[in-house]
């Protein structure tokens, strides 16, 4: 079932996403945006509700099942149900009235929140990069395609790990699949278009922001979505560092002035925009394809999406460049890819991660940061060289008044 979702969602993204990218602004364009109506705000709200549910789940397990999770753990793979059963939690559980009413906190509540958690995190990253593209995508039909693609994958996983609550979870996920796109569309309609701020400083802050958000998403995934609240204490320092980095990067980004980008950096930003757009629908199918025995198919789907993004970006970013500048761009791209790939691979191999996504996130973040650094530096060097050559050409021109300019001027 998951392999079918990988194929279908990849084809949908390659066909439908470019149409969404070209879609004209809707009637909400130019509307004064509500500062609180952002995906980040609702993502934080979802995370808070997930952790409230974790506390209630722990109370339920401690009071109703005596702290024993074997009745449900036997249906799930290893890595679930590391309870936070310290003194404070046991005191809370001991004084909580009617703990039997908390039974839905086991699997059912999470089944509703997983979809908005994933989609809100994704569109948050897209909004950081390009607010206009975020608004156009979230108000068009690919947001429904993404919702149903993610839900199909979630339900396939539910069915593969069948347990006494599977039917309930599937019904709840179907409800979430209808409500979540409505929320995303409402949020996107509150958004104004804005320029893509593609300077080196902005892109570096974007890379830091994405790494920090990804780290926090993995923290929530492990400690809350897998019911491992007992892991929170040991992993909290890293989450605090990531949260501080995220807040600092977003605050600095909002204060930086707009800057210009050269051809190489512009092409990287364009490729990133297209990659995020095309990955929107098949992202979860590709991610679970790695875990459910079809890594080659998942890798092929990811490669197809990246190839499509590269083709669209090259057509968009390199249009109008002359042959000489195109050759220089090719050299820049090769150097940036080699340097970024080497740095990303080193970062990937630096640590052993419990979840492969953590190492992949670290490697991709370092790779992207090095790529944009190489592109920005080489763009700046080429611009200075071009400016120096143009100035020298003006000085050498006849009638320029300079000593060099007078050479070769035929006397009257």
XYZ file of C-alpha atoms in Angstrom:
412
model
C 0.000 0.000 0.000
C 2.798 2.413 0.832
C 4.549 1.760 -2.497
C 1.336 2.683 -4.327
C 1.181 5.926 -2.363
C 4.800 6.690 -3.317
C 4.086 6.290 -7.035
C 0.727 8.074 -7.126
C 1.758 11.021 -4.970
C 4.992 11.510 -6.929
C 3.110 11.623 -10.226
C 0.568 14.040 -8.743
C 3.319 16.379 -7.580
C 5.106 16.408 -10.940
C 1.872 17.167 -12.802
C -0.031 19.427 -10.447
C 2.525 21.451 -8.506
C 3.829 23.491 -11.482
C 0.243 24.576 -12.158
C -0.106 25.705 -8.571
C 3.150 27.649 -8.874
C 1.841 29.542 -11.910
C -1.567 30.165 -10.418
C -2.581 33.817 -10.265
C -2.974 35.433 -6.838
C -6.413 34.938 -5.342
C -8.748 37.590 -4.023
C -6.903 37.665 -0.686
C -3.792 39.228 -2.268
C -2.949 42.567 -0.721
C -5.131 41.961 2.362
C -3.695 43.096 5.657
C -2.270 39.956 7.240
C -3.140 38.915 10.785
C 0.185 38.530 12.540
C -1.013 35.589 14.607
C -2.568 33.730 11.639
C 0.625 31.948 10.686
C 1.398 28.255 10.408
C 4.092 28.655 13.086
C 1.486 29.759 15.618
C -0.815 26.831 14.981
C 2.103 24.409 14.844
C 3.091 25.541 18.356
C -0.537 25.091 19.450
C -0.647 21.542 18.050
C 2.616 20.692 19.804
C 1.245 22.010 23.091
C -1.918 19.917 22.747
C 0.145 16.826 21.891
C 2.157 17.205 25.102
C -0.975 17.769 27.160
C -2.247 14.495 25.715
C 1.035 12.818 26.673
C 0.592 13.832 30.293
C -3.010 12.577 30.284
C -1.910 9.333 28.602
C 0.693 8.766 31.322
C -1.922 9.394 34.007
C -4.207 6.884 32.288
C -1.513 4.195 32.079
C -0.346 4.694 35.662
C -3.817 4.669 37.191
C -5.756 2.255 34.987
C -3.011 -0.165 33.907
C -0.560 0.178 36.792
C 2.152 1.555 34.498
C 2.145 -1.548 32.286
C 1.921 -0.832 28.532
C 2.373 -4.414 27.336
C -1.319 -4.677 26.411
C -0.739 -2.243 23.508
C 3.048 -2.396 23.023
C 2.767 -5.948 21.643
C 1.056 -4.543 18.535
C 3.735 -1.912 17.804
C 7.442 -2.064 16.937
C 10.135 -1.347 19.490
C 10.743 2.245 20.499
C 7.366 3.149 22.013
C 6.130 3.859 25.561
C 9.089 5.074 27.594
C 6.929 6.606 30.325
C 7.799 9.645 32.414
C 6.745 8.080 35.728
C 8.678 10.180 38.203
C 7.377 11.414 41.532
C 5.615 14.497 40.135
C 3.821 12.461 37.486
C 2.762 9.813 39.989
C 1.462 12.509 42.343
C -0.582 13.985 39.496
C -1.889 10.549 38.528
C -2.803 9.770 42.113
C -5.003 12.857 42.421
C -6.533 12.842 38.936
C -10.305 12.221 39.020
C -11.918 9.562 36.816
C -8.763 8.440 34.949
C -10.749 5.877 32.972
C -12.138 8.736 30.849
C -8.612 9.337 29.509
C -8.638 6.144 27.407
C -8.819 8.102 24.081
C -5.410 9.598 24.900
C -3.987 6.256 23.729
C -3.543 6.408 19.918
C -6.869 8.121 19.150
C -5.866 11.726 19.947
C -2.522 11.370 18.178
C -4.305 10.041 15.105
C -6.028 13.404 14.741
C -2.977 15.602 15.403
C -0.323 13.856 13.288
C -1.555 15.241 9.960
C -1.777 18.927 10.953
C 1.550 18.586 12.756
C 3.298 17.375 9.591
C 1.607 19.724 7.131
C 1.958 22.811 9.323
C 5.689 22.127 9.732
C 6.061 21.772 5.960
C 4.201 24.949 5.004
C 6.058 26.849 7.727
C 9.321 26.140 5.915
C 7.732 27.071 2.593
C 6.469 30.357 4.027
C 9.917 31.253 5.336
C 11.303 30.882 1.837
C 8.513 32.396 -0.269
C 5.314 33.762 1.256
C 3.630 34.170 -2.108
C 4.310 30.602 -3.138
C 3.095 29.373 0.257
C -0.182 31.248 -0.166
C -0.756 30.053 -3.728
C 0.024 26.437 -2.884
C -1.999 26.294 0.318
C -5.077 27.786 -1.351
C -4.986 25.465 -4.371
C -6.013 21.836 -4.729
C -2.544 20.293 -4.107
C -3.116 20.953 -0.416
C -6.002 18.458 -0.611
C -3.829 16.044 -2.585
C -1.147 16.281 0.107
C -3.710 15.765 2.875
C -5.147 12.633 1.292
C -1.689 11.323 0.325
C -0.410 11.684 3.896
C -3.628 10.211 5.297
C -3.441 7.222 2.968
C 0.106 6.533 4.151
C -0.887 6.919 7.797
C -3.823 4.545 7.323
C -1.632 2.021 5.495
C 0.762 2.050 8.432
C -2.185 1.736 10.841
C -3.434 -1.312 8.965
C 0.026 -2.864 8.862
C 0.241 -2.456 12.666
C -3.330 -3.541 13.389
C -4.468 -3.271 16.993
C -7.814 -2.926 18.832
C -7.956 0.799 17.998
C -7.116 0.635 14.280
C -10.640 1.220 12.965
C -11.139 4.153 15.335
C -7.817 5.646 14.252
C -8.639 5.360 10.553
C -11.975 7.134 11.025
C -10.300 9.879 13.063
C -7.569 10.307 10.436
C -10.225 10.645 7.733
C -11.825 13.482 9.699
C -8.449 15.152 10.145
C -7.819 14.836 6.390
C -10.878 17.011 5.749
C -10.359 19.594 8.496
C -6.609 20.163 8.112
C -6.706 21.509 4.511
C -9.506 23.877 5.525
C -7.269 25.251 8.294
C -4.306 25.616 5.925
C -6.422 27.388 3.331
C -7.795 29.809 5.914
C -4.292 30.576 7.186
C -2.933 31.103 3.680
C -5.725 33.531 2.787
C -4.589 35.790 5.626
C -1.134 36.046 4.032
C 0.144 38.803 1.776
C 2.577 38.185 -1.036
C 6.164 39.115 -0.321
C 9.469 39.113 -2.174
C 11.807 36.142 -2.086
C 14.689 37.436 0.002
C 17.500 35.491 -1.598
C 20.636 37.164 -0.265
C 23.388 35.034 1.218
C 22.614 36.184 4.778
C 18.906 35.412 4.370
C 19.595 31.973 2.931
C 22.063 31.176 5.702
C 19.464 32.129 8.307
C 16.924 30.039 6.410
C 19.255 27.018 6.628
C 19.680 27.533 10.389
C 15.909 27.899 10.794
C 15.154 24.700 8.881
C 17.742 22.724 10.835
C 16.375 24.022 14.140
C 12.749 23.329 13.203
C 13.667 19.858 11.957
C 15.465 19.108 15.210
C 12.409 20.200 17.193
C 10.093 18.132 14.979
C 12.210 15.037 15.652
C 12.183 15.846 19.373
C 8.372 16.004 19.359
C 8.196 12.864 17.219
C 10.244 10.821 19.663
C 9.041 12.183 22.993
C 5.359 12.683 22.138
C 4.199 10.946 18.975
C 5.923 7.719 20.060
C 4.760 8.160 23.664
C 8.326 8.433 24.975
C 7.868 11.294 27.417
C 10.516 9.624 29.546
C 13.119 10.594 26.908
C 12.338 14.301 27.221
C 14.711 15.005 30.100
C 17.800 13.670 28.344
C 16.988 15.364 25.036
C 15.689 18.645 26.390
C 19.052 20.506 26.293
C 19.393 19.888 22.555
C 15.792 20.977 21.994
C 16.403 24.192 23.961
C 19.472 24.968 21.854
C 17.477 24.346 18.662
C 14.618 26.545 19.908
C 17.005 29.402 20.732
C 18.652 29.045 17.311
C 15.240 29.093 15.633
C 14.001 32.186 17.475
C 17.296 34.004 16.882
C 17.423 33.125 13.182
C 13.828 34.216 12.531
C 14.302 37.464 14.490
C 17.507 38.267 12.583
C 15.870 37.404 9.262
C 13.025 39.862 9.853
C 15.521 42.656 10.521
C 17.907 42.077 7.635
C 17.492 44.363 4.626
C 16.822 42.860 1.226
C 19.930 42.027 -0.763
C 20.761 41.069 -4.301
C 21.831 37.596 -5.387
C 23.983 36.567 -8.311
C 23.138 33.990 -10.942
C 24.467 30.972 -9.026
C 22.765 31.807 -5.729
C 19.546 32.679 -7.550
C 19.527 29.286 -9.238
C 20.006 27.533 -5.882
C 17.088 29.425 -4.332
C 14.934 28.695 -7.374
C 15.798 25.006 -7.142
C 14.907 24.970 -3.454
C 11.532 26.592 -4.158
C 10.722 23.990 -6.801
C 11.946 21.118 -4.618
C 9.715 22.167 -1.710
C 6.812 22.604 -4.092
C 7.213 19.216 -5.776
C 7.915 17.322 -2.541
C 4.768 18.681 -0.904
C 2.495 15.806 -1.955
C 4.826 12.742 -1.850
C 7.009 13.741 1.133
C 5.439 11.402 3.699
C 5.099 8.522 1.244
C 8.819 8.784 0.461
C 9.702 9.004 4.149
C 7.693 5.893 5.107
C 8.832 4.058 1.995
C 12.296 3.922 3.556
C 10.901 2.342 6.733
C 8.495 -0.114 5.116
C 10.767 -2.132 2.887
C 10.778 -0.130 -0.359
C 13.837 2.151 -0.002
C 14.775 1.827 -3.683
C 11.348 2.971 -4.817
C 11.394 5.814 -2.281
C 14.849 6.873 -3.471
C 13.714 6.733 -7.109
C 10.683 8.902 -6.308
C 12.863 11.414 -4.456
C 15.306 11.488 -7.373
C 12.456 12.085 -9.842
C 11.203 15.001 -7.769
C 14.695 16.500 -7.469
C 15.256 16.079 -11.205
C 11.983 17.847 -11.943
C 12.887 20.645 -9.525
C 16.329 21.053 -11.104
C 14.857 21.236 -14.616
C 12.303 23.871 -13.599
C 14.902 25.866 -11.683
C 17.417 25.862 -14.530
C 14.811 27.006 -17.014
C 13.771 29.783 -14.653
C 17.113 30.995 -13.299
C 19.377 30.705 -16.334
C 17.069 32.244 -18.921
C 18.850 35.004 -20.819
C 22.409 34.220 -19.692
C 25.051 34.404 -22.378
C 27.331 31.511 -23.224
C 30.272 32.889 -21.268
C 28.211 33.489 -18.139
C 26.546 30.095 -18.541
C 29.957 28.409 -18.607
C 30.994 30.287 -15.485
C 27.724 29.283 -13.820
C 28.409 25.620 -14.642
C 31.834 25.890 -12.991
C 30.278 27.549 -9.947
C 27.605 24.859 -9.692
C 30.142 22.036 -9.948
C 32.385 23.574 -7.283
C 29.427 24.247 -4.976
C 28.025 20.719 -5.359
C 31.404 19.099 -4.703
C 32.108 21.248 -1.645
C 28.555 20.943 -0.301
C 28.415 17.199 -0.888
C 31.716 16.623 0.899
C 30.720 18.798 3.857
C 27.262 17.226 4.080
C 28.662 13.700 3.987
C 31.170 14.567 6.723
C 28.367 16.003 8.876
C 26.241 12.915 8.244
C 29.023 10.570 9.334
C 30.036 12.726 12.287
C 27.528 11.183 14.698
C 25.494 8.004 15.025
C 21.809 8.904 15.195
C 18.924 6.920 16.620
C 16.712 8.114 13.749
C 18.155 8.322 10.248
C 16.213 11.577 9.710
C 18.419 13.339 12.278
C 21.609 12.553 10.393
C 19.967 13.339 7.056
C 18.752 16.697 8.390
C 22.194 17.602 9.701
C 23.924 16.557 6.483
C 21.488 18.389 4.205
C 21.631 21.556 6.323
C 25.427 21.655 6.216
C 25.411 20.795 2.507
C 22.983 23.629 1.735
C 24.920 26.139 3.850
C 28.186 25.314 2.058
C 26.516 25.431 -1.377
C 25.052 28.883 -0.816
C 28.353 30.108 0.658
C 30.324 28.944 -2.401
C 27.727 30.405 -4.770
C 27.582 33.744 -2.936
C 31.379 34.106 -2.747
C 31.903 33.162 -6.381
C 29.035 35.429 -7.502
C 30.612 38.313 -5.589
C 34.043 37.611 -7.046
C 32.684 37.462 -10.590
C 30.703 40.676 -10.069
C 33.801 42.493 -8.826
C 35.862 41.137 -11.694
C 33.200 42.170 -14.182
C 33.010 45.632 -12.622
C 36.789 46.023 -12.758
C 36.847 44.913 -16.383
C 34.053 47.342 -17.273
C 35.880 50.199 -15.579
C 39.094 49.335 -17.377
C 37.202 49.191 -20.651
C 35.810 52.674 -20.067
C 39.288 53.981 -19.297
C 40.659 52.412 -22.476
C 37.888 53.828 -24.647
C 38.889 56.632 -27.118
C 38.178 60.115 -25.785
C 38.169 59.001 -22.156
C 40.774 61.635 -21.284
C 43.172 59.232 -19.586
C 46.721 58.505 -20.710
C 45.780 54.984 -21.645
C 42.689 56.213 -23.439
C 44.779 58.458 -25.678
C 46.843 55.582 -26.958
C 45.807 54.672 -30.447
C 43.776 57.834 -30.974
C 44.506 59.085 -34.439
C 45.619 62.757 -34.422
C 43.589 65.188 -36.452
